[in-house]
Amino acid sequence: MAAECLAMRSRLIGRTVTGIYDDALRPVGVTAGQLNILAVVVRRGPISPGEVARRLNIEKSTMSRTVERMKRNAWLEISPGESARSQELRITKAGRRVLEEAEPMWREAQRRAREILGSSGVEAIHQLAAAIRERTAWAQ
Amino acid sequence: MAAECLAMRSRLIGRTVTGIYDDALRPVGVTAGQLNILAVVVRRGPISPGEVARRLNIEKSTMSRTVERMKRNAWLEISPGESARSQELRITKAGRRVLEEAEPMWREAQRRAREILGSSGVEAIHQLAAAIRERTAWAQ
DNA sequence: CTCGTTGTGATGTATATACAACTGACAGCG
DNA sequence: CGCTGTCAGTTGTATATACATCACAACGAG
């Protein structure tokens, strides 16, 4: 069982790859997940947490807590959105700085990950992720 | 960046696949990771936590806490090992029962996961995991 | 034998994650 | 207008995970 469990194996891959990025990003103190959120927020201007979560296929509760940490770090600014029940996220100066500092490191991590996974591995991951996102799109 | 980050994508895959197993296993109250530990312990007789962790490529601290939970559930029994600094894990009757009940569900989850990932996806995951394990073997 | 090193686990602290339950706000319906 | 259902976000609770550090035992060199 342990020799073939797909859950264990895909988590192993996830842990390993995440480790590469988190190692690289440690000097900046941002995680891969947080960096991706920053990237989405900077790109899409003021955007609601829920929208970011949908774009990144993240649970809303995970998003809520991650945003909280990023706000604590003053990387994100949160203001009430159009309707009183929604919010708007904006990147702050500090957030922008983090993003700029982190980008080359992210690039380096991406390079190292490619190296470790091999081009077929990289392709497989992109393909699988795309398939999952498509499949989940229907649920949203 | 968000469109191509390998860390995000591999974690997405891991989350999705894990979700399939955890859904299937929920009635028994065991997670995929715990089930794998049970499988290793039942197979390898009395075995130390460290050894299990090495076999499953799990951090020793993660292992320590997972074992604690499984002990709390009375699925595992912990006794002092040969040397005073090591321990021996044994599966209990309750643990065996869980394993038996869970196995068909695990099989079903595995089937569903295969279905979702497709045969090329399954192959890619096995291949990547194998490569990572090999690569890490050197570090151990 | 003593000291420094290494192996095994435990623990502190922090993030990511899930699911369920909850709150508040809105929107449509009767 | 008042209900009812839905949407956005939060919070409770639990697991998985990482890294650093600690405690302790065991081992090996001198």
PDB file of N, CA and C (backbone and C1' of nucleotides) in Angstrom, chain B residues 11 15 48-50 54 60-61 64-65 85-87, chain C residues 6-13 16-20:
ATOM      1  N   ARG B  11       1.500  21.584  -5.110  1.00  0.00           N
ATOM      2  CA  ARG B  11       0.681  21.503  -3.895  1.00  0.00           C
ATOM      3  C   ARG B  11      -0.786  21.336  -4.243  1.00  0.00           C
ATOM      4  N   ARG B  15      -2.992  18.462  -2.718  1.00  0.00           N
ATOM      5  CA  ARG B  15      -4.217  18.708  -1.970  1.00  0.00           C
ATOM      6  C   ARG B  15      -5.385  17.946  -2.568  1.00  0.00           C
ATOM      7  N   SER B  48      11.028   1.202  14.549  1.00  0.00           N
ATOM      8  CA  SER B  48      11.149   2.486  15.222  1.00  0.00           C
ATOM      9  C   SER B  48      10.478   3.588  14.411  1.00  0.00           C
ATOM     10  N   PRO B  49      10.034   4.635  15.073  1.00  0.00           N
ATOM     11  CA  PRO B  49       9.420   5.772  14.381  1.00  0.00           C
ATOM     12  C   PRO B  49      10.361   6.345  13.327  1.00  0.00           C
ATOM     13  N   GLY B  50      11.629   6.466  13.679  1.00  0.00           N
ATOM     14  CA  GLY B  50      12.593   7.032  12.736  1.00  0.00           C
ATOM     15  C   GLY B  50      12.671   6.220  11.456  1.00  0.00           C
ATOM     16  N   ARG B  54      11.818   7.397   7.711  1.00  0.00           N
ATOM     17  CA  ARG B  54      12.746   7.297   6.580  1.00  0.00           C
ATOM     18  C   ARG B  54      12.099   6.578   5.415  1.00  0.00           C
ATOM     19  N   LYS B  60      11.008  13.774  10.838  1.00  0.00           N
ATOM     20  CA  LYS B  60      10.898  13.073  12.114  1.00  0.00           C
ATOM     21  C   LYS B  60       9.960  13.780  13.075  1.00  0.00           C
ATOM     22  N   SER B  61       9.901  15.116  12.981  1.00  0.00           N
ATOM     23  CA  SER B  61       9.010  15.822  13.902  1.00  0.00           C
ATOM     24  C   SER B  61       7.546  15.603  13.510  1.00  0.00           C
ATOM     25  N   SER B  64       6.738  12.199  14.761  1.00  0.00           N
ATOM     26  CA  SER B  64       6.567  12.175  16.211  1.00  0.00           C
ATOM     27  C   SER B  64       5.140  12.556  16.597  1.00  0.00           C
ATOM     28  N   ARG B  65       4.656  13.624  15.982  1.00  0.00           N
ATOM     29  CA  ARG B  65       3.314  14.073  16.360  1.00  0.00           C
ATOM     30  C   ARG B  65       2.226  13.177  15.798  1.00  0.00           C
ATOM     31  N   ARG B  85      17.427   4.876  23.678  1.00  0.00           N
ATOM     32  CA  ARG B  85      17.006   6.091  23.004  1.00  0.00           C
ATOM     33  C   ARG B  85      16.048   5.828  21.845  1.00  0.00           C
ATOM     34  N   SER B  86      15.830   4.575  21.527  1.00  0.00           N
ATOM     35  CA  SER B  86      14.921   4.280  20.424  1.00  0.00           C
ATOM     36  C   SER B  86      13.640   3.625  20.941  1.00  0.00           C
ATOM     37  N   GLN B  87      12.652   3.618  20.074  1.00  0.00           N
ATOM     38  CA  GLN B  87      11.366   3.048  20.464  1.00  0.00           C
ATOM     39  C   GLN B  87      10.929   2.017  19.449  1.00  0.00           C
TER      40      GLN B  87
ATOM     41  P    DT C   6      29.476  14.487  13.972  1.00  0.00           P
ATOM     42  O5'  DT C   6      28.484  13.240  13.995  1.00  0.00           O
ATOM     43  C5'  DT C   6      28.944  11.974  14.484  1.00  0.00           C
ATOM     44  C4'  DT C   6      27.753  11.165  14.935  1.00  0.00           C
ATOM     45  C3'  DT C   6      26.475  11.485  14.161  1.00  0.00           C
ATOM     46  O3'  DT C   6      25.842  10.255  13.864  1.00  0.00           O
ATOM     47  C1'  DT C   6      26.075  11.634  16.466  1.00  0.00           C
ATOM     48  P    DG C   7      24.663  10.136  12.814  1.00  0.00           P
ATOM     49  O5'  DG C   7      23.564   9.395  13.677  1.00  0.00           O
ATOM     50  C5'  DG C   7      23.937   8.218  14.391  1.00  0.00           C
ATOM     51  C4'  DG C   7      22.793   7.848  15.296  1.00  0.00           C
ATOM     52  C3'  DG C   7      21.422   8.017  14.636  1.00  0.00           C
ATOM     53  O3'  DG C   7      20.603   6.928  15.054  1.00  0.00           O
ATOM     54  C1'  DG C   7      21.547   9.374  16.562  1.00  0.00           C
ATOM     55  P    DT C   8      19.109   6.855  14.516  1.00  0.00           P
ATOM     56  O5'  DT C   8      18.273   7.394  15.747  1.00  0.00           O
ATOM     57  C5'  DT C   8      18.262   6.638  16.958  1.00  0.00           C
ATOM     58  C4'  DT C   8      17.181   7.161  17.860  1.00  0.00           C
ATOM     59  C3'  DT C   8      15.859   7.465  17.134  1.00  0.00           C
ATOM     60  O3'  DT C   8      14.803   6.873  17.875  1.00  0.00           O
ATOM     61  C1'  DT C   8      16.592   9.354  18.361  1.00  0.00           C
ATOM     62  P    DG C   9      13.361   6.634  17.172  1.00  0.00           P
ATOM     63  O5'  DG C   9      12.490   7.649  17.996  1.00  0.00           O
ATOM     64  C5'  DG C   9      13.132   8.802  18.420  1.00  0.00           C
ATOM     65  C4'  DG C   9      12.537   9.335  19.707  1.00  0.00           C
ATOM     66  C3'  DG C   9      11.181   9.993  19.461  1.00  0.00           C
ATOM     67  O3'  DG C   9      10.419  10.040  20.666  1.00  0.00           O
ATOM     68  C1'  DG C   9      12.854  11.623  19.827  1.00  0.00           C
ATOM     69  P    DA C  10       9.015  10.783  20.680  1.00  0.00           P
ATOM     70  O5'  DA C  10       9.406  12.215  21.297  1.00  0.00           O
ATOM     71  C5'  DA C  10       9.979  12.250  22.591  1.00  0.00           C
ATOM     72  C4'  DA C  10       9.981  13.662  23.126  1.00  0.00           C
ATOM     73  C3'  DA C  10       8.648  14.399  23.010  1.00  0.00           C
ATOM     74  O3'  DA C  10       8.515  15.184  24.181  1.00  0.00           O
ATOM     75  C1'  DA C  10      10.307  15.570  21.802  1.00  0.00           C
ATOM     76  P    DT C  11       7.166  16.019  24.439  1.00  0.00           P
ATOM     77  O5'  DT C  11       7.564  17.522  24.076  1.00  0.00           O
ATOM     78  C5'  DT C  11       8.854  17.998  24.414  1.00  0.00           C
ATOM     79  C4'  DT C  11       9.032  19.426  23.915  1.00  0.00           C
ATOM     80  C3'  DT C  11       7.739  20.223  23.713  1.00  0.00           C
ATOM     81  O3'  DT C  11       7.991  21.524  24.216  1.00  0.00           O
ATOM     82  C1'  DT C  11       9.006  20.279  21.749  1.00  0.00           C
ATOM     83  P    DG C  12       6.822  22.579  24.427  1.00  0.00           P
ATOM     84  O5'  DG C  12       7.324  23.821  23.549  1.00  0.00           O
ATOM     85  C5'  DG C  12       8.645  24.327  23.754  1.00  0.00           C
ATOM     86  C4'  DG C  12       8.920  25.432  22.754  1.00  0.00           C
ATOM     87  C3'  DG C  12       7.713  26.318  22.461  1.00  0.00           C
ATOM     88  O3'  DG C  12       8.164  27.670  22.326  1.00  0.00           O
ATOM     89  C1'  DG C  12       8.460  25.312  20.455  1.00  0.00           C
ATOM     90  P    DT C  13       7.108  28.873  22.138  1.00  0.00           P
ATOM     91  O5'  DT C  13       7.018  29.012  20.552  1.00  0.00           O
ATOM     92  C5'  DT C  13       8.210  29.344  19.845  1.00  0.00           C
ATOM     93  C4'  DT C  13       7.924  29.360  18.374  1.00  0.00           C
ATOM     94  C3'  DT C  13       6.580  30.018  18.015  1.00  0.00           C
ATOM     95  O3'  DT C  13       6.819  30.963  16.992  1.00  0.00           O
ATOM     96  C1'  DT C  13       6.802  27.964  16.938  1.00  0.00           C
ATOM     97  P    DA C  16       1.694  30.125   4.494  1.00  0.00           P
ATOM     98  O5'  DA C  16       1.007  28.688   4.327  1.00  0.00           O
ATOM     99  C5'  DA C  16       1.809  27.596   3.954  1.00  0.00           C
ATOM    100  C4'  DA C  16       0.946  26.358   3.765  1.00  0.00           C
ATOM    101  C3'  DA C  16      -0.383  26.599   3.041  1.00  0.00           C
ATOM    102  O3'  DA C  16      -0.535  25.539   2.116  1.00  0.00           O
ATOM    103  C1'  DA C  16      -0.767  25.523   5.112  1.00  0.00           C
ATOM    104  P    DT C  17      -1.639  25.564   1.001  1.00  0.00           P
ATOM    105  O5'  DT C  17      -2.827  24.796   1.692  1.00  0.00           O
ATOM    106  C5'  DT C  17      -2.691  23.395   1.910  1.00  0.00           C
ATOM    107  C4'  DT C  17      -3.751  22.895   2.840  1.00  0.00           C
ATOM    108  C3'  DT C  17      -5.171  23.327   2.512  1.00  0.00           C
ATOM    109  O3'  DT C  17      -5.721  22.441   1.553  1.00  0.00           O
ATOM    110  C1'  DT C  17      -4.718  23.063   4.858  1.00  0.00           C
ATOM    111  P    DA C  18      -7.263  22.548   1.150  1.00  0.00           P
ATOM    112  O5'  DA C  18      -8.023  21.850   2.367  1.00  0.00           O
ATOM    113  C5'  DA C  18      -7.709  20.514   2.707  1.00  0.00           C
ATOM    114  C4'  DA C  18      -8.732  20.024   3.690  1.00  0.00           C
ATOM    115  C3'  DA C  18     -10.138  20.435   3.279  1.00  0.00           C
ATOM    116  O3'  DA C  18     -10.960  19.290   3.248  1.00  0.00           O
ATOM    117  C1'  DA C  18      -9.656  21.147   5.530  1.00  0.00           C
ATOM    118  P    DC C  19     -12.394  19.368   2.619  1.00  0.00           P
ATOM    119  O5'  DC C  19     -13.335  19.498   3.892  1.00  0.00           O
ATOM    120  C5'  DC C  19     -13.172  18.568   4.948  1.00  0.00           C
ATOM    121  C4'  DC C  19     -14.044  18.988   6.110  1.00  0.00           C
ATOM    122  C3'  DC C  19     -15.413  19.523   5.676  1.00  0.00           C
ATOM    123  O3'  DC C  19     -16.363  18.968   6.565  1.00  0.00           O
ATOM    124  C1'  DC C  19     -14.327  21.096   7.022  1.00  0.00           C
ATOM    125  P    DA C  20     -17.943  19.132   6.225  1.00  0.00           P
ATOM    126  O5'  DA C  20     -18.473  19.669   7.625  1.00  0.00           O
ATOM    127  C5'  DA C  20     -17.677  19.484   8.799  1.00  0.00           C
ATOM    128  C4'  DA C  20     -18.117  20.461   9.864  1.00  0.00           C
ATOM    129  C3'  DA C  20     -19.537  20.993   9.674  1.00  0.00           C
ATOM    130  O3'  DA C  20     -20.159  21.070  10.947  1.00  0.00           O
ATOM    131  C1'  DA C  20     -18.003  22.800   9.717  1.00  0.00           C
TER     132       DA C  20
END
